[in-house]
C-alpha positions as YAML, in Angstrom:
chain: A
units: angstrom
residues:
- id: 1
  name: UNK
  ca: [120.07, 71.09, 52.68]
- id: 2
  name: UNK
  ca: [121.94, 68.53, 51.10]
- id: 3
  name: UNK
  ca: [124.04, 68.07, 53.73]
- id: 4
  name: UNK
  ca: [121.27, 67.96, 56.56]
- id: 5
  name: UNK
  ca: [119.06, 65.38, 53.95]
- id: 6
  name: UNK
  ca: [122.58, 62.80, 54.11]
- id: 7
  name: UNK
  ca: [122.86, 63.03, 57.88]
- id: 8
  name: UNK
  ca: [119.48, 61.77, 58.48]
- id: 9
  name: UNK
  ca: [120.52, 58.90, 55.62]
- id: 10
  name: UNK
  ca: [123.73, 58.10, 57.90]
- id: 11
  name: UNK
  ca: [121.87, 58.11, 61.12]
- id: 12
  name: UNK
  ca: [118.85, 55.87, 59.46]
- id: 13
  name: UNK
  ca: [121.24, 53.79, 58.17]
- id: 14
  name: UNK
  ca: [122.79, 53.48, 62.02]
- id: 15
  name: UNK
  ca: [120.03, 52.67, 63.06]
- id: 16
  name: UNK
  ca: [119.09, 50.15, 60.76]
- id: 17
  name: UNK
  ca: [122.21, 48.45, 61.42]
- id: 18
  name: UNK
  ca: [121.55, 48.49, 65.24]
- id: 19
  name: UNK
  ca: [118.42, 46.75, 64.48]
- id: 20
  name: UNK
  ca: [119.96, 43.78, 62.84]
- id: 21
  name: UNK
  ca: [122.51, 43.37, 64.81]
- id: 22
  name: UNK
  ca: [120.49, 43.70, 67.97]
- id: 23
  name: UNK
  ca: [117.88, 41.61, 66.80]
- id: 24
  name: UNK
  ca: [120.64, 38.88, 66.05]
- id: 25
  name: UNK
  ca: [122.83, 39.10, 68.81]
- id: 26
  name: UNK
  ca: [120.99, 40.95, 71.84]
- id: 27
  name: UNK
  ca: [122.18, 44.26, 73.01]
- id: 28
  name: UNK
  ca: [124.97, 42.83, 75.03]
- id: 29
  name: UNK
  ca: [126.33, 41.45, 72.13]
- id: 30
  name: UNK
  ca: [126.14, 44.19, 69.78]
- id: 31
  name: UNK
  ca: [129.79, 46.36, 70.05]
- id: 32
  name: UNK
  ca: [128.96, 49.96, 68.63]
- id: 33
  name: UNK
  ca: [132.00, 49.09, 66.50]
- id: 34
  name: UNK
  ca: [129.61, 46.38, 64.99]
- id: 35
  name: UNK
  ca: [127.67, 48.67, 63.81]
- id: 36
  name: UNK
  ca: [130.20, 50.61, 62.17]
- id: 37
  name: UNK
  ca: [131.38, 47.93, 60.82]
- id: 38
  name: UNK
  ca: [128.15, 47.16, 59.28]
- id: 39
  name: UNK
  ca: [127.78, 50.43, 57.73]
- id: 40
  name: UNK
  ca: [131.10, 51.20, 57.16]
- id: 41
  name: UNK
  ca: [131.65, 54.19, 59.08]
- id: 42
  name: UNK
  ca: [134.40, 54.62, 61.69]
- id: 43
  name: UNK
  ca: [133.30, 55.32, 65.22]
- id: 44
  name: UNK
  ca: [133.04, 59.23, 65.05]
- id: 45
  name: UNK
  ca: [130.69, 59.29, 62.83]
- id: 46
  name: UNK
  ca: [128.74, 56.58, 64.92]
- id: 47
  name: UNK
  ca: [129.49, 59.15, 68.09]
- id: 48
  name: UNK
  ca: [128.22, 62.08, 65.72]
- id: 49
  name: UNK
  ca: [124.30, 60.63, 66.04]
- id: 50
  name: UNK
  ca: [124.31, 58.40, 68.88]
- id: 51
  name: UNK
  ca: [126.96, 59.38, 71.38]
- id: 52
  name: UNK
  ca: [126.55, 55.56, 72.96]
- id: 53
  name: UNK
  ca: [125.49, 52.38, 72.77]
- id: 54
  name: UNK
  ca: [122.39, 53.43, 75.30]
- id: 55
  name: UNK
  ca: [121.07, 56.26, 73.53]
- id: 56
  name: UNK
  ca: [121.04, 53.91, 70.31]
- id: 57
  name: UNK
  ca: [119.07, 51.22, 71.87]
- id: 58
  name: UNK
  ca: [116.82, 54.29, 73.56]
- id: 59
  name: UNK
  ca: [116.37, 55.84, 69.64]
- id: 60
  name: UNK
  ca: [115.34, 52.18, 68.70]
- id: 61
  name: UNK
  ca: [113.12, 52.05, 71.26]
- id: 62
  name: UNK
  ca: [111.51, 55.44, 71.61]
- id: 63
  name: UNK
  ca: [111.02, 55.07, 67.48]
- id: 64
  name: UNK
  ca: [109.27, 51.97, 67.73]
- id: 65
  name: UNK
  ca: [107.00, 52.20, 70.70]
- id: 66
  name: UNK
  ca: [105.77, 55.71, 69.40]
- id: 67
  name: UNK
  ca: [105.02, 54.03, 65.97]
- id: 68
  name: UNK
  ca: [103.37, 51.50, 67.39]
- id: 69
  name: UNK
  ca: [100.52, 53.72, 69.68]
- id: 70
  name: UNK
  ca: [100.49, 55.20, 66.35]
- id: 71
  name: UNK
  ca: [99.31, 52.63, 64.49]
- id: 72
  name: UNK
  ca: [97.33, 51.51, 67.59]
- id: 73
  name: UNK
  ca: [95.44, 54.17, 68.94]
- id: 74
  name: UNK
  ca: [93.21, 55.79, 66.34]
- id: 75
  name: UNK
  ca: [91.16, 52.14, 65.61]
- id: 76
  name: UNK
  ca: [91.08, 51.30, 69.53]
- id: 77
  name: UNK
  ca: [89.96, 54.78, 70.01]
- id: 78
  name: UNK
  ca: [87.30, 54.73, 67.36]
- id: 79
  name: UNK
  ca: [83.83, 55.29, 68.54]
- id: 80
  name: UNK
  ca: [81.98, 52.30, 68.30]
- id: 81
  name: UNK
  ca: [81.42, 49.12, 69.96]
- id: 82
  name: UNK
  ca: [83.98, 48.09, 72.79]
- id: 83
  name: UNK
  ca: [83.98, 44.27, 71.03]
- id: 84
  name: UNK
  ca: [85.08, 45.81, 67.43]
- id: 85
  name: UNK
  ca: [87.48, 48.80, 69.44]
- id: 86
  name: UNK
  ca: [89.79, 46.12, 71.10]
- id: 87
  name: UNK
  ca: [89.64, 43.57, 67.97]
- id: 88
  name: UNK
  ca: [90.92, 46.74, 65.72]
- id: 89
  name: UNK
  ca: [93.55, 47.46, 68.17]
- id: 90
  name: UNK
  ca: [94.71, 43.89, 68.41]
- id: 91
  name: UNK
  ca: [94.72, 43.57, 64.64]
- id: 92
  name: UNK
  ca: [96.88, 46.67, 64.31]
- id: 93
  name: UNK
  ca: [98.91, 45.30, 66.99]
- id: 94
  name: UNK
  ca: [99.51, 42.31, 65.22]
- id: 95
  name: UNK
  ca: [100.49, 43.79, 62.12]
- id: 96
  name: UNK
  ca: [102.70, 46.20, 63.24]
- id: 97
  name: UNK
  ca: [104.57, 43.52, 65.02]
- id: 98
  name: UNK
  ca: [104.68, 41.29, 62.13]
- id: 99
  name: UNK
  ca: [105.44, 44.60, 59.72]
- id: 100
  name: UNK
  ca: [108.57, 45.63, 62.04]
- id: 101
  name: UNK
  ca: [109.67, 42.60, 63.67]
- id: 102
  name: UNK
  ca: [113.31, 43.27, 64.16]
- id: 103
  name: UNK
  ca: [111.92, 46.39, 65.51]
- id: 104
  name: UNK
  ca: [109.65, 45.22, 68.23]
- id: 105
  name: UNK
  ca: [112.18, 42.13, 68.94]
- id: 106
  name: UNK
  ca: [114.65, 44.05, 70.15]
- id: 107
  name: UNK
  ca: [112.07, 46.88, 72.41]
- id: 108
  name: UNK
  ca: [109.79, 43.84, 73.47]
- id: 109
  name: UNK
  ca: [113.12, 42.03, 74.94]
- id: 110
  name: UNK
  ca: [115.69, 44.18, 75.23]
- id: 111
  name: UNK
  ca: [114.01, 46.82, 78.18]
- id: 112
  name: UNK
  ca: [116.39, 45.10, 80.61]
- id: 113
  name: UNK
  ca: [118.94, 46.62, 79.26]
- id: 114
  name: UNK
  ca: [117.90, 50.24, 79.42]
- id: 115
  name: UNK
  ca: [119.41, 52.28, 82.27]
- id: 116
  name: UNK
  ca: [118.43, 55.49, 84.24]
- id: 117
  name: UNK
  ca: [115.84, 57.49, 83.15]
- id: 118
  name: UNK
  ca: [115.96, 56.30, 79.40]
- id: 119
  name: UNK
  ca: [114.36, 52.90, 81.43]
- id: 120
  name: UNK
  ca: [111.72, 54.89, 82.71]
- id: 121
  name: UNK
  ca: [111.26, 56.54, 79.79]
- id: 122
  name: UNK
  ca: [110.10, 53.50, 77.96]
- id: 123
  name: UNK
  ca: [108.39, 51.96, 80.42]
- id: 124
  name: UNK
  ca: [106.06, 54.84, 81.12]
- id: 125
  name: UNK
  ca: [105.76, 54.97, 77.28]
- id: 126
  name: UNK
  ca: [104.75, 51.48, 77.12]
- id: 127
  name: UNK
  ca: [102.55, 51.49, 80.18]
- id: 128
  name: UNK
  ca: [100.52, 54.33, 78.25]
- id: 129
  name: UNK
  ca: [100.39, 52.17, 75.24]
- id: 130
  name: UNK
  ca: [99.23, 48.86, 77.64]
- id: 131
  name: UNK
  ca: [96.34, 51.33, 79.42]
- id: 132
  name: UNK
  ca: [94.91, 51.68, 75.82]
- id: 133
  name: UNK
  ca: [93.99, 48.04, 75.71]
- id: 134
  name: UNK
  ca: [93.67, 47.95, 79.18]
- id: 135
  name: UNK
  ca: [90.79, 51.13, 79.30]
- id: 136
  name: UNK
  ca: [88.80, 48.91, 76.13]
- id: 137
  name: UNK
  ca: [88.80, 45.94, 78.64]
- id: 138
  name: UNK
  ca: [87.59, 47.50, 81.57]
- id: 139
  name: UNK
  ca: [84.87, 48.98, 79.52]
- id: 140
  name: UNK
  ca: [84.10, 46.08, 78.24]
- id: 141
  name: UNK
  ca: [84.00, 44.21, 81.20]
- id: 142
  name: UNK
  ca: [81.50, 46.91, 82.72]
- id: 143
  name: UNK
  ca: [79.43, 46.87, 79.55]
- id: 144
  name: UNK
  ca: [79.00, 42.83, 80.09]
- id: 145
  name: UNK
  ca: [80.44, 42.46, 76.92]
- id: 146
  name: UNK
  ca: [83.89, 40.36, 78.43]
- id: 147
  name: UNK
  ca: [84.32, 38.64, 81.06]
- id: 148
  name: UNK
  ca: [87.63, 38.18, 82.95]
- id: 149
  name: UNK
  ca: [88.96, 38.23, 86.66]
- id: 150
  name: UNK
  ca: [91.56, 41.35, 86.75]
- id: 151
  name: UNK
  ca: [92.13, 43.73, 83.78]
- id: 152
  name: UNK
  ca: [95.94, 43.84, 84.17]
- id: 153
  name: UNK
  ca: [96.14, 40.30, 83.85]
- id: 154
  name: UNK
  ca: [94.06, 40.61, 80.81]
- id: 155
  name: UNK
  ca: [96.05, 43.44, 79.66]
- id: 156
  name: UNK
  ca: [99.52, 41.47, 80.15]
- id: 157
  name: UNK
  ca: [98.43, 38.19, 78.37]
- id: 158
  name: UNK
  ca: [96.84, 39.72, 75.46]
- id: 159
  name: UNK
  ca: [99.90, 41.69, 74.65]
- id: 160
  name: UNK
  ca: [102.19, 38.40, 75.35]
- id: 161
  name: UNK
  ca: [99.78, 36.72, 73.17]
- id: 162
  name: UNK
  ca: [100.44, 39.30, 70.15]
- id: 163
  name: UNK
  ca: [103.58, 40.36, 70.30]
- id: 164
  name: UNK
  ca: [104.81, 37.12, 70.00]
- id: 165
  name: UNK
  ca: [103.93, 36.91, 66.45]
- id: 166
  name: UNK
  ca: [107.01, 38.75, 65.94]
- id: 167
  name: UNK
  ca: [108.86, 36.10, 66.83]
- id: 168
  name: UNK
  ca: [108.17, 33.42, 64.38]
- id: 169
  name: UNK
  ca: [106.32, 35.36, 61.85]
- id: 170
  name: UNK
  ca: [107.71, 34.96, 57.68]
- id: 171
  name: UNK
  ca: [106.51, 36.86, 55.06]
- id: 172
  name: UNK
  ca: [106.91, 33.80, 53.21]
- id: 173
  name: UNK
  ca: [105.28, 31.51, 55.49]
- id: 174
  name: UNK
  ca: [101.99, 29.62, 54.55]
- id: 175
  name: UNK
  ca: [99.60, 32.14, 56.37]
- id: 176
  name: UNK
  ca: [98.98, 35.64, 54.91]
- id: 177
  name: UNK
  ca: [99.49, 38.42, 57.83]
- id: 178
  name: UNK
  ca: [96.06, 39.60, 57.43]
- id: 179
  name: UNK
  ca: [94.72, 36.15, 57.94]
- id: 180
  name: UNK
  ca: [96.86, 35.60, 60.71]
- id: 181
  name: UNK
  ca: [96.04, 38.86, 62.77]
- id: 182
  name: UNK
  ca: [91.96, 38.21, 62.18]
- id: 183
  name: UNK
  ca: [92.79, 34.52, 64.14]
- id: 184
  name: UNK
  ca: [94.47, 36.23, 66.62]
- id: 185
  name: UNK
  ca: [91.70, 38.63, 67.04]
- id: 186
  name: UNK
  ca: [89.03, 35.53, 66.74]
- id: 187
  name: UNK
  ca: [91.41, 33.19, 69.42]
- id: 188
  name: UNK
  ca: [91.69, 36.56, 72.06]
- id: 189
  name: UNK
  ca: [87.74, 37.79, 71.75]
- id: 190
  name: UNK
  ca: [86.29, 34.17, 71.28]
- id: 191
  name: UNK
  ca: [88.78, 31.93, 72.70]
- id: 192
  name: UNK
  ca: [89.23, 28.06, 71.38]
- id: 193
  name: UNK
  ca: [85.81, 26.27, 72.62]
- id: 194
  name: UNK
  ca: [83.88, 25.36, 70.36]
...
């Protein structure tokens, strides 16, 4: 048991690692040997969890995607009005991307670097996770509650819109994360006119 409980503290810490290192340098310009380096392991034991660099970057992203429907789906799901439903979803979007930054950095820009069918693995994960938001819209947009010209469109810039808060987000920055994912909410459902 003991054994089993320090392999999954190896591979987390792999994987933590990866993160970093991706985050910093891209996945191009992240060696496996890196990450190692970074844990201090030599590159069997690196080929003992992950047996390549794409199968890391496919763990990252696999991880994070499914954590993030997770955190998405039960308050976008939630009976109730469609307006509240998609400003739920968005808040938990924003949070979660603010929360795990280094996480989503590297699955929100490194996709190009998938191959084969780990590629279309994620991107049939994530275009689940997009028809979440995508479904509230259209409902809402048949319930005369929004109003917009194609649902993908609206689908694509509201998850532009939030995900780039993981970009320039700081726990240590002048704006509590709560406070910023209710003015995201406010600037996606109400816009900026006054």
């Amino acid at each position: 048991m003991a054994n089993r409980h320090g392999a999954r503290n190896t591979e987390e810490l792999i994987y933590r690692a990866a993160v970093e290192l991706m985050a910093a340098r891209g996945y191009h310009g992240t060696t496996l040997r890196d990450v190692a380096r970074a844990v201090g392991l030599q590159m069997s034991s690196i080929y003992y969890h992950f047996p390549s660099k794409q199968e890391l970057l496919l763990a990252v992203m696999r991880r994070t995607t499914r954590d993030l429907r997770a955190a998405v789906e039960p308050p976008i799901s939630a009976a109730g009005p469609v307006r509240e439903r998609l400003g739920a979803g968005i808040r938990a979007h924003v949070l979660f991307h603010a929360d795990r930054r280094l996480e989503t950095l590297v699955t929100d820009s490194e996709i190009r670097a998938l191959e084969g069918e780990g590629r279309e693995e994620i991107v049939a994960l994530r275009d689940a996770y997009d028809a979440l938001f995508r479904e509230v819209l259209e409902t809402g947009l048949q319930e005369g509650a929004f109003s917009f010209e194609d649902p993908h469109v609206a689908t694509n810039a509201l998850m532009t819109m939030c995900a780039g808060v993981a970009v320039w987000y700081r726990p240590d920055g002048r704006t509590s994360l709560p406070r910023i994912a209710d003015q995201f909410t406010r600037l996606y459902l109400d816009g900026i006119t006054a």
